PDB file of C-alpha atoms in Angstrom:
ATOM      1  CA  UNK A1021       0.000   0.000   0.000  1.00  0.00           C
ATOM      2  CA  UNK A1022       2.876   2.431   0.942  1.00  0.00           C
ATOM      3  CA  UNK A1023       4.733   1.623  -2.720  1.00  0.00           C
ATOM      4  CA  UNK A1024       1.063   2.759  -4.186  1.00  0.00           C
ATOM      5  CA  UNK A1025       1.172   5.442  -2.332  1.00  0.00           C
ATOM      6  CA  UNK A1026       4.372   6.715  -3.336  1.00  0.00           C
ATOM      7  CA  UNK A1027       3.587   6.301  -7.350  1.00  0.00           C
ATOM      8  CA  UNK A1028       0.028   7.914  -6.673  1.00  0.00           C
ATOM      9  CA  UNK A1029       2.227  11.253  -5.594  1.00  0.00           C
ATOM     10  CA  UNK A1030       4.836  10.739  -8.362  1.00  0.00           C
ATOM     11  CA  UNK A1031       2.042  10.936 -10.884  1.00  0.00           C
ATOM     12  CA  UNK A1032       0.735  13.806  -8.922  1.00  0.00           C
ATOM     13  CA  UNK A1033       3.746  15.563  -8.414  1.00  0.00           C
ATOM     14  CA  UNK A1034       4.311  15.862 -12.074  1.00  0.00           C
ATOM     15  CA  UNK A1035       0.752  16.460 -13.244  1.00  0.00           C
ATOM     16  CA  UNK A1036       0.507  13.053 -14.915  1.00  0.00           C
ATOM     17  CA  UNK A1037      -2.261  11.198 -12.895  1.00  0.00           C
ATOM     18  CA  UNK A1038      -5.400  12.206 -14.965  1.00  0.00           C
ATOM     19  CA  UNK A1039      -3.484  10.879 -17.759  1.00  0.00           C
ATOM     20  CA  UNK A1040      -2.090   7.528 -16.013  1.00  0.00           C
ATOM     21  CA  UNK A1041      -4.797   4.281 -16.139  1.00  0.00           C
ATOM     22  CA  UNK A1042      -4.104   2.557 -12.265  1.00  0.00           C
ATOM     23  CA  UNK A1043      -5.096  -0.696 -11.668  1.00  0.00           C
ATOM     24  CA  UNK A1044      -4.548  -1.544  -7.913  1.00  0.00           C
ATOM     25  CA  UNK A1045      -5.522  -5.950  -7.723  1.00  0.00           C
ATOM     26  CA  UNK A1046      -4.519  -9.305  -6.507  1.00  0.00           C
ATOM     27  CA  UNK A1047      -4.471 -12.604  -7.835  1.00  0.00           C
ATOM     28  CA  UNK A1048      -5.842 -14.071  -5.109  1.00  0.00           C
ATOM     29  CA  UNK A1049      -6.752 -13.406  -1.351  1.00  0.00           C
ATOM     30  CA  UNK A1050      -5.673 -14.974   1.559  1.00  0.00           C
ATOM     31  CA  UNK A1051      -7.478 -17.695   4.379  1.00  0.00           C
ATOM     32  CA  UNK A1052      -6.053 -15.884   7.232  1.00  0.00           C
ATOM     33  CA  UNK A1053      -8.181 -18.039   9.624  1.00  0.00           C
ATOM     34  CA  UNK A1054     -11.823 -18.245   7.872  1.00  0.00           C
ATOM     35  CA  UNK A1055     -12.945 -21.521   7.836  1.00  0.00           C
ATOM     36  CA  UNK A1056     -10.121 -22.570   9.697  1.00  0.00           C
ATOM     37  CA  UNK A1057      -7.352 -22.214   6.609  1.00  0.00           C
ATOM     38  CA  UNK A1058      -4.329 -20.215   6.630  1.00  0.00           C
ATOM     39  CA  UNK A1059      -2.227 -19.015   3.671  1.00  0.00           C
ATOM     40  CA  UNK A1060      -3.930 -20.336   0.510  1.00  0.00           C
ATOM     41  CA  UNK A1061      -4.447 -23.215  -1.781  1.00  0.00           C
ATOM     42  CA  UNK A1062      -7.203 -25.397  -3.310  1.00  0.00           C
ATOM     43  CA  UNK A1063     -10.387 -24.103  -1.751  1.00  0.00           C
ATOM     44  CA  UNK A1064     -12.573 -21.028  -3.548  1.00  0.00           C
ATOM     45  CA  UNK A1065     -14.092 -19.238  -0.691  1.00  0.00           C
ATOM     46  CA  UNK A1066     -14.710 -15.101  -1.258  1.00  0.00           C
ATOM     47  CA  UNK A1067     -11.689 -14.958   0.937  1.00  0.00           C
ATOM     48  CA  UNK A1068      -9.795 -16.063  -1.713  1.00  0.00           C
ATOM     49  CA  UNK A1069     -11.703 -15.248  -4.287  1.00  0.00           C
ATOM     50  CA  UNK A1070     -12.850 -12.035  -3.922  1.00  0.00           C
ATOM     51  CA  UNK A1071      -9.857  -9.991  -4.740  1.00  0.00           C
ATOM     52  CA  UNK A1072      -9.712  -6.255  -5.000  1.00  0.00           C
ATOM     53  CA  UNK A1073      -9.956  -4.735  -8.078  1.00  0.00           C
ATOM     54  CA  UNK A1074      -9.890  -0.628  -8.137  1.00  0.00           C
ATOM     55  CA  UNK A1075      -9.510   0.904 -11.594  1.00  0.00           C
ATOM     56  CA  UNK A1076      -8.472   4.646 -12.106  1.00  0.00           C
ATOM     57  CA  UNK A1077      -8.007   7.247 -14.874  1.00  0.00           C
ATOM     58  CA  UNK A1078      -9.256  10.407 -13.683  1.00  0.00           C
ATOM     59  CA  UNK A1079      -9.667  11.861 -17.167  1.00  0.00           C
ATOM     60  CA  UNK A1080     -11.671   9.334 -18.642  1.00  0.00           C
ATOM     61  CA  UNK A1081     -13.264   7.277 -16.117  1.00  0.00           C
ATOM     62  CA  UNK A1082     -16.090   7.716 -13.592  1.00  0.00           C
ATOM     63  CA  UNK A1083     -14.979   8.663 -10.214  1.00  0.00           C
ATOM     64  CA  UNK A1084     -16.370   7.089  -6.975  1.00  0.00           C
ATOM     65  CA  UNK A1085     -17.899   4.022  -9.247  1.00  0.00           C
ATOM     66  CA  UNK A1086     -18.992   1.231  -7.354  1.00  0.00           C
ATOM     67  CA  UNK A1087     -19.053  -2.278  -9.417  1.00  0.00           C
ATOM     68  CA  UNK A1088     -20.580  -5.112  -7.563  1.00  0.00           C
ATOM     69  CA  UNK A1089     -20.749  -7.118 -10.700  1.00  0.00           C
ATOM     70  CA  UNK A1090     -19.109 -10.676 -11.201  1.00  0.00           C
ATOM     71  CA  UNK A1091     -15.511  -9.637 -13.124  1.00  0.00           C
ATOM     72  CA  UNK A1092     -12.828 -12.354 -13.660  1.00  0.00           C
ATOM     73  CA  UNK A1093      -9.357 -11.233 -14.006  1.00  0.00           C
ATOM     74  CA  UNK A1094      -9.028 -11.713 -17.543  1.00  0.00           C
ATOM     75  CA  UNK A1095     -11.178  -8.947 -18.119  1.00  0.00           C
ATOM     76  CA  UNK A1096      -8.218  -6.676 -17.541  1.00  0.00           C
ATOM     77  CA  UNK A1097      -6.172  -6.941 -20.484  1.00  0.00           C
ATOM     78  CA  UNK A1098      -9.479  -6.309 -23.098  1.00  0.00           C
ATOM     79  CA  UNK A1099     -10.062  -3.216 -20.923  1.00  0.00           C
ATOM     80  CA  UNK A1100      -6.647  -1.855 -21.429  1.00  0.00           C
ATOM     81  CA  UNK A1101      -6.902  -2.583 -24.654  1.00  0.00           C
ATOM     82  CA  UNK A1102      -9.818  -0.785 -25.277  1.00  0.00           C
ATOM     83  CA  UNK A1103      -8.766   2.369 -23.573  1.00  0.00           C
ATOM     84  CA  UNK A1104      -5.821   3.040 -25.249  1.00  0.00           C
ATOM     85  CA  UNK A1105      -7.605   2.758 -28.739  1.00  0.00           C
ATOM     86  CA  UNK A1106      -6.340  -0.698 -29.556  1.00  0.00           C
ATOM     87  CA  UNK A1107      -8.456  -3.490 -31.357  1.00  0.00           C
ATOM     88  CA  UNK A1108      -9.340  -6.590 -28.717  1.00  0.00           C
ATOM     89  CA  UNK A1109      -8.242 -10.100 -30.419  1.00  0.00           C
ATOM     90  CA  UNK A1110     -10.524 -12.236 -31.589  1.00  0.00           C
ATOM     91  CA  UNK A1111      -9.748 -14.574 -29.377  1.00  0.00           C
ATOM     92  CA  UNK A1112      -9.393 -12.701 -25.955  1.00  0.00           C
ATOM     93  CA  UNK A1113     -11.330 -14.603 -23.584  1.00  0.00           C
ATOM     94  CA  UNK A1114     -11.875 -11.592 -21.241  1.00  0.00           C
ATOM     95  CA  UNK A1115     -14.890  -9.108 -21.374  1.00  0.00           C
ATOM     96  CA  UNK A1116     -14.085  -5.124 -21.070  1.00  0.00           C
ATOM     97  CA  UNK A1117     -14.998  -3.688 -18.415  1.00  0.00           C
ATOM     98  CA  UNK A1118     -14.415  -0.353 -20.395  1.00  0.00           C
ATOM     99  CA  UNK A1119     -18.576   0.491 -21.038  1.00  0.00           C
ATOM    100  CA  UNK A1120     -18.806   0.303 -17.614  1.00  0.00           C
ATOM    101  CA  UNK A1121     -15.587   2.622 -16.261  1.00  0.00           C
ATOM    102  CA  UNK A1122     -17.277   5.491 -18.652  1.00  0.00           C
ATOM    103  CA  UNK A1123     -20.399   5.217 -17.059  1.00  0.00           C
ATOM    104  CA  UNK A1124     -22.170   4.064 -20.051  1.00  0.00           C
ATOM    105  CA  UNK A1125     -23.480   0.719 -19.087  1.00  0.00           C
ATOM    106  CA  UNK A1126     -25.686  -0.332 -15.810  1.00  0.00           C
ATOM    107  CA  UNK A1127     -22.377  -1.096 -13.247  1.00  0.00           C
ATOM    108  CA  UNK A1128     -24.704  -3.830 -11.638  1.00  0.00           C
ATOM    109  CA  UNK A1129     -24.014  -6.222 -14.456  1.00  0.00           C
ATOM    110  CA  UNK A1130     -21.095  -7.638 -16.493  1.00  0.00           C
ATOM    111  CA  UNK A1131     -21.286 -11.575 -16.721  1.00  0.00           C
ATOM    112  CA  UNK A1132     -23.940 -13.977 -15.908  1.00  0.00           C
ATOM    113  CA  UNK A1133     -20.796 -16.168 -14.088  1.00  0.00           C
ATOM    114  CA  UNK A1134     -17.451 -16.483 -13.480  1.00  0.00           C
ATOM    115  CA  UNK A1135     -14.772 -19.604 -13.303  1.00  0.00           C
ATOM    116  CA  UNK A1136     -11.846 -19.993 -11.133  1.00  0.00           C
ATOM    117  CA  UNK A1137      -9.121 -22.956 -11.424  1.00  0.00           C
ATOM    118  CA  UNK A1138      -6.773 -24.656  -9.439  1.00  0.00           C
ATOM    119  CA  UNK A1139      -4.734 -27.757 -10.938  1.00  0.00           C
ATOM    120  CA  UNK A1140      -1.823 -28.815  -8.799  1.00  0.00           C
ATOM    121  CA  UNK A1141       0.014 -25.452  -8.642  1.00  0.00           C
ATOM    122  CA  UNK A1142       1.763 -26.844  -5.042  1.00  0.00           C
ATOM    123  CA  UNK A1143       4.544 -29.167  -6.434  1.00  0.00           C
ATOM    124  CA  UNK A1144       3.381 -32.527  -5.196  1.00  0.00           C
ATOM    125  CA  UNK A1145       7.147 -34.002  -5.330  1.00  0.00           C
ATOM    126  CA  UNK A1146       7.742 -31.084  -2.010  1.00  0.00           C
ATOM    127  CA  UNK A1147       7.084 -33.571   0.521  1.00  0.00           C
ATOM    128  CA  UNK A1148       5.635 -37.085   0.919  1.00  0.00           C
ATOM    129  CA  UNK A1149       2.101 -38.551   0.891  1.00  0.00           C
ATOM    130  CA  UNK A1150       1.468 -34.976  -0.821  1.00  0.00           C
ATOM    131  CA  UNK A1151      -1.466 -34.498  -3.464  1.00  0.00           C
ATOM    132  CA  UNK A1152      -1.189 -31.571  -5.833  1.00  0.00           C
ATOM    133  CA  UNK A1153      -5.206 -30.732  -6.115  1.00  0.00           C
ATOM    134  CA  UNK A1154      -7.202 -30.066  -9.181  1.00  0.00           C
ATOM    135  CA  UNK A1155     -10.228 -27.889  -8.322  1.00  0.00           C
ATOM    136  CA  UNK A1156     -12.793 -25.836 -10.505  1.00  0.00           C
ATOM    137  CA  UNK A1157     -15.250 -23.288  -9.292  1.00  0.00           C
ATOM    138  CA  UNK A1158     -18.141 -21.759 -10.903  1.00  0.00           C
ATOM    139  CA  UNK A1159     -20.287 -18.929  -9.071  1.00  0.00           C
ATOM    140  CA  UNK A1160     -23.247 -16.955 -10.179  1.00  0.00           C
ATOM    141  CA  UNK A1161     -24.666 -14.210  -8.132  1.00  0.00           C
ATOM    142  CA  UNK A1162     -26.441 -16.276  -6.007  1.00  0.00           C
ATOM    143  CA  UNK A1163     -24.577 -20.103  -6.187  1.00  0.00           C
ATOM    144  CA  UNK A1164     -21.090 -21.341  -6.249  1.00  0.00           C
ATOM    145  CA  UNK A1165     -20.350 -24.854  -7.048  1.00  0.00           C
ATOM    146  CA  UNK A1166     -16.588 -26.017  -6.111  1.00  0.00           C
ATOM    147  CA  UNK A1167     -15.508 -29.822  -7.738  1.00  0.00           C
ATOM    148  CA  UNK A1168     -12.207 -31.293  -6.306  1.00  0.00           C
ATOM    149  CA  UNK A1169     -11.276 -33.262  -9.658  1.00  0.00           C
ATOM    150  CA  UNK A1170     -10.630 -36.912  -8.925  1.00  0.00           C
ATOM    151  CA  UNK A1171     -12.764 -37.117  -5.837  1.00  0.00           C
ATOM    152  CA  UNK A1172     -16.512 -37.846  -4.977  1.00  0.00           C
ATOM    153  CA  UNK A1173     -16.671 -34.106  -2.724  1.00  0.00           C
ATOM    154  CA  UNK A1174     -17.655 -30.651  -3.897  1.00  0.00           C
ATOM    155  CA  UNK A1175     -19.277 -27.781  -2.377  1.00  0.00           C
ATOM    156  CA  UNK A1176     -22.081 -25.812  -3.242  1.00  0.00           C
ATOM    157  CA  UNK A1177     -23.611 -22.779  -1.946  1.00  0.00           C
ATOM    158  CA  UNK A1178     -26.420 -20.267  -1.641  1.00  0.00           C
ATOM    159  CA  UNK A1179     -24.603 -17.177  -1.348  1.00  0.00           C
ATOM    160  CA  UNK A1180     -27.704 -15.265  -0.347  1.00  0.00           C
ATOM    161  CA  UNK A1181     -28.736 -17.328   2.408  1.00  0.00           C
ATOM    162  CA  UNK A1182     -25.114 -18.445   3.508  1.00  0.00           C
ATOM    163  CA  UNK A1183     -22.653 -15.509   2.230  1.00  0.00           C
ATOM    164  CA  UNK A1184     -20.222 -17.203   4.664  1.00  0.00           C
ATOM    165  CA  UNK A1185     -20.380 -20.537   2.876  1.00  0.00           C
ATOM    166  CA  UNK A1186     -21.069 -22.650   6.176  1.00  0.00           C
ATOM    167  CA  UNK A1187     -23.850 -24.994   5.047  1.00  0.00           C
ATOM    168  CA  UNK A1188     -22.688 -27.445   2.112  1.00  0.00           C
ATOM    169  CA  UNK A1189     -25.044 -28.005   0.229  1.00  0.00           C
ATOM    170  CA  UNK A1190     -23.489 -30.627  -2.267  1.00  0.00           C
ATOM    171  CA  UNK A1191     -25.446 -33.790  -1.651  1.00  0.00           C
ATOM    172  CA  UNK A1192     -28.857 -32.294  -0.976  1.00  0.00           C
ATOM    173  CA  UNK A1193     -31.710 -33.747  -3.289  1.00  0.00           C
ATOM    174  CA  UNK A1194     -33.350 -30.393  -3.071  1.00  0.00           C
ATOM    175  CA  UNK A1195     -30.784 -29.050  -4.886  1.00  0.00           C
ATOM    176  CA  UNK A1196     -29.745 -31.625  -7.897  1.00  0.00           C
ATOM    177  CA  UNK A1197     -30.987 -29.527 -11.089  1.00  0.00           C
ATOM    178  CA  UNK A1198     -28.958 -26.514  -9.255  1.00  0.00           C
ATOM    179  CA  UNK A1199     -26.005 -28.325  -9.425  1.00  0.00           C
ATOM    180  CA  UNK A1200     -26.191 -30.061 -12.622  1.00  0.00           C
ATOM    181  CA  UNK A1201     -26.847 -26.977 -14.373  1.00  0.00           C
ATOM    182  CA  UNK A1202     -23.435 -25.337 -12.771  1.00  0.00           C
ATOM    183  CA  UNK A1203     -21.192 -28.552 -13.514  1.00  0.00           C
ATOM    184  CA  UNK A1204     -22.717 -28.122 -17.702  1.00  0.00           C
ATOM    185  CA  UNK A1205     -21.874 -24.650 -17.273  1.00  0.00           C
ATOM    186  CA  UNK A1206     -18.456 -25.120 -15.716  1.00  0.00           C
ATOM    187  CA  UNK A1207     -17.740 -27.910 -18.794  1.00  0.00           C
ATOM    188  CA  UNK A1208     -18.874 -25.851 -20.939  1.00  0.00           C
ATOM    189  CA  UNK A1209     -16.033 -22.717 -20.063  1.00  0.00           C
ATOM    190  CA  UNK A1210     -13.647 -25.241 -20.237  1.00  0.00           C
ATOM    191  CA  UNK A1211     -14.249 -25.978 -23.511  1.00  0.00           C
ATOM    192  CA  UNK A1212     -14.720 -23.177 -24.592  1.00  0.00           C
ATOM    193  CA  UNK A1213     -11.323 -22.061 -22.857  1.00  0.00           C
ATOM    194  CA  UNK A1214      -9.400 -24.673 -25.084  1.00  0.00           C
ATOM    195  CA  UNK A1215      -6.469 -22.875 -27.193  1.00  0.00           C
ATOM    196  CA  UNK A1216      -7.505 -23.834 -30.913  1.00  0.00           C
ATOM    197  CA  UNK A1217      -3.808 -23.182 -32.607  1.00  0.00           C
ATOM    198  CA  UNK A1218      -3.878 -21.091 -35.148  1.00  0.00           C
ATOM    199  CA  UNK A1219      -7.123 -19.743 -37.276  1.00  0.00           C
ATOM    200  CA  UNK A1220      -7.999 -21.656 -39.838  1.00  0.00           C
ATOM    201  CA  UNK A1221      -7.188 -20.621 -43.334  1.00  0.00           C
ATOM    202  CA  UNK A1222      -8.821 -23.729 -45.196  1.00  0.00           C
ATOM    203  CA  UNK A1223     -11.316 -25.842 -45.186  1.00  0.00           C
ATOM    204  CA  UNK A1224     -10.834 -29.201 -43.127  1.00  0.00           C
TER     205      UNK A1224
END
């Protein structure tokens, strides 16, 4: 926060910051005792999930904007994109959040979901007996469905009647078309994710 600090008054000091985009984010948060985890690792609670994201250019964006739509991180590089003029790639998987930072679209809404991944990013050769995890999570505004890839658990939660994600509700009857419409929607970004190669310039 200090370092920030210090290249918020550079910028001021020499008239700069209405011309300077800041982005101010994290990759991901930290357990720091919720749910009884410390540090972080295969597990997609909002305390890891729910990273900052603050987004500032004074001469061109909406000050004091409050965004409590779903964004994924990806979203960052089409909106830089977009506000410096450039063209987005065709295939840039993120959405801009550019509409939005001018105040020209309804801030309550940019995705119908997001998706988070995990696959076996702690090096499972570091110590014995230890499995590198391969976890997906989907979330909509009001569910999030967690799968633990080569295991029978998973979580799922109501967000609006558990925003603390206490009360698992993964093997509830009640709740089977929820889930099963997540999981086709979490396959679904997957596949969708898929590098192709390069574009296809003939036929077959």
């Amino acid at each position: 926060d200090e370092n920030v600090g210090r290249i918020v008054a550079a910028l001021e000091k020499s008239g700069e910051i209405e011309n300077t985009i800041i982005i101010f984010m994290s990759d991901h948060g930290e357990s720091l005792g919720d749910h009884g985890l410390v540090l972080k690792g295969c597990r997609f609670y909002d305390e890891l999930t729910r990273v900052p994201l603050i987004i500032s250019w004074p001469a061109k964006f909406k000050q004091n904007l409050r965004c409590p739509a779903l964004v994924q991180l990806n979203d960052i590089m089409p909106t830089l994109l977009q506000s410096c003029g450039m063209d987005i790639p065709e295939r840039v998987q993120g959405k801009s959040l550019l509409p939005i930072l001018r105040g020209e679209k309804d801030p309550e809404t940019h995705r119908d979901r997001i998706h988070c991944e995990y696959y076996r990013t702690l090096n499972p050769e570091w110590r014995p007996h230890f499995e590198g995890s391969y976890g997906t999570m989907i979330r909509n505004e009001r569910f999030k469905l967690s799968v633990y890839h080569g295991h029978e658990e998973g979580e799922l939660y109501d967000l609006i009647e558990d925003p603390h994600e206490f009360v698992n509700l993964w093997d509830e009857k009640d709740y089977r078309d929820i889930k099963y419409t997540l999981m086709r929607q979490s396959f679904d970004d997957l596949a969708f994710a898929v590098d192709l190669g390069p574009k296809q310039t003939v036929r077959w």
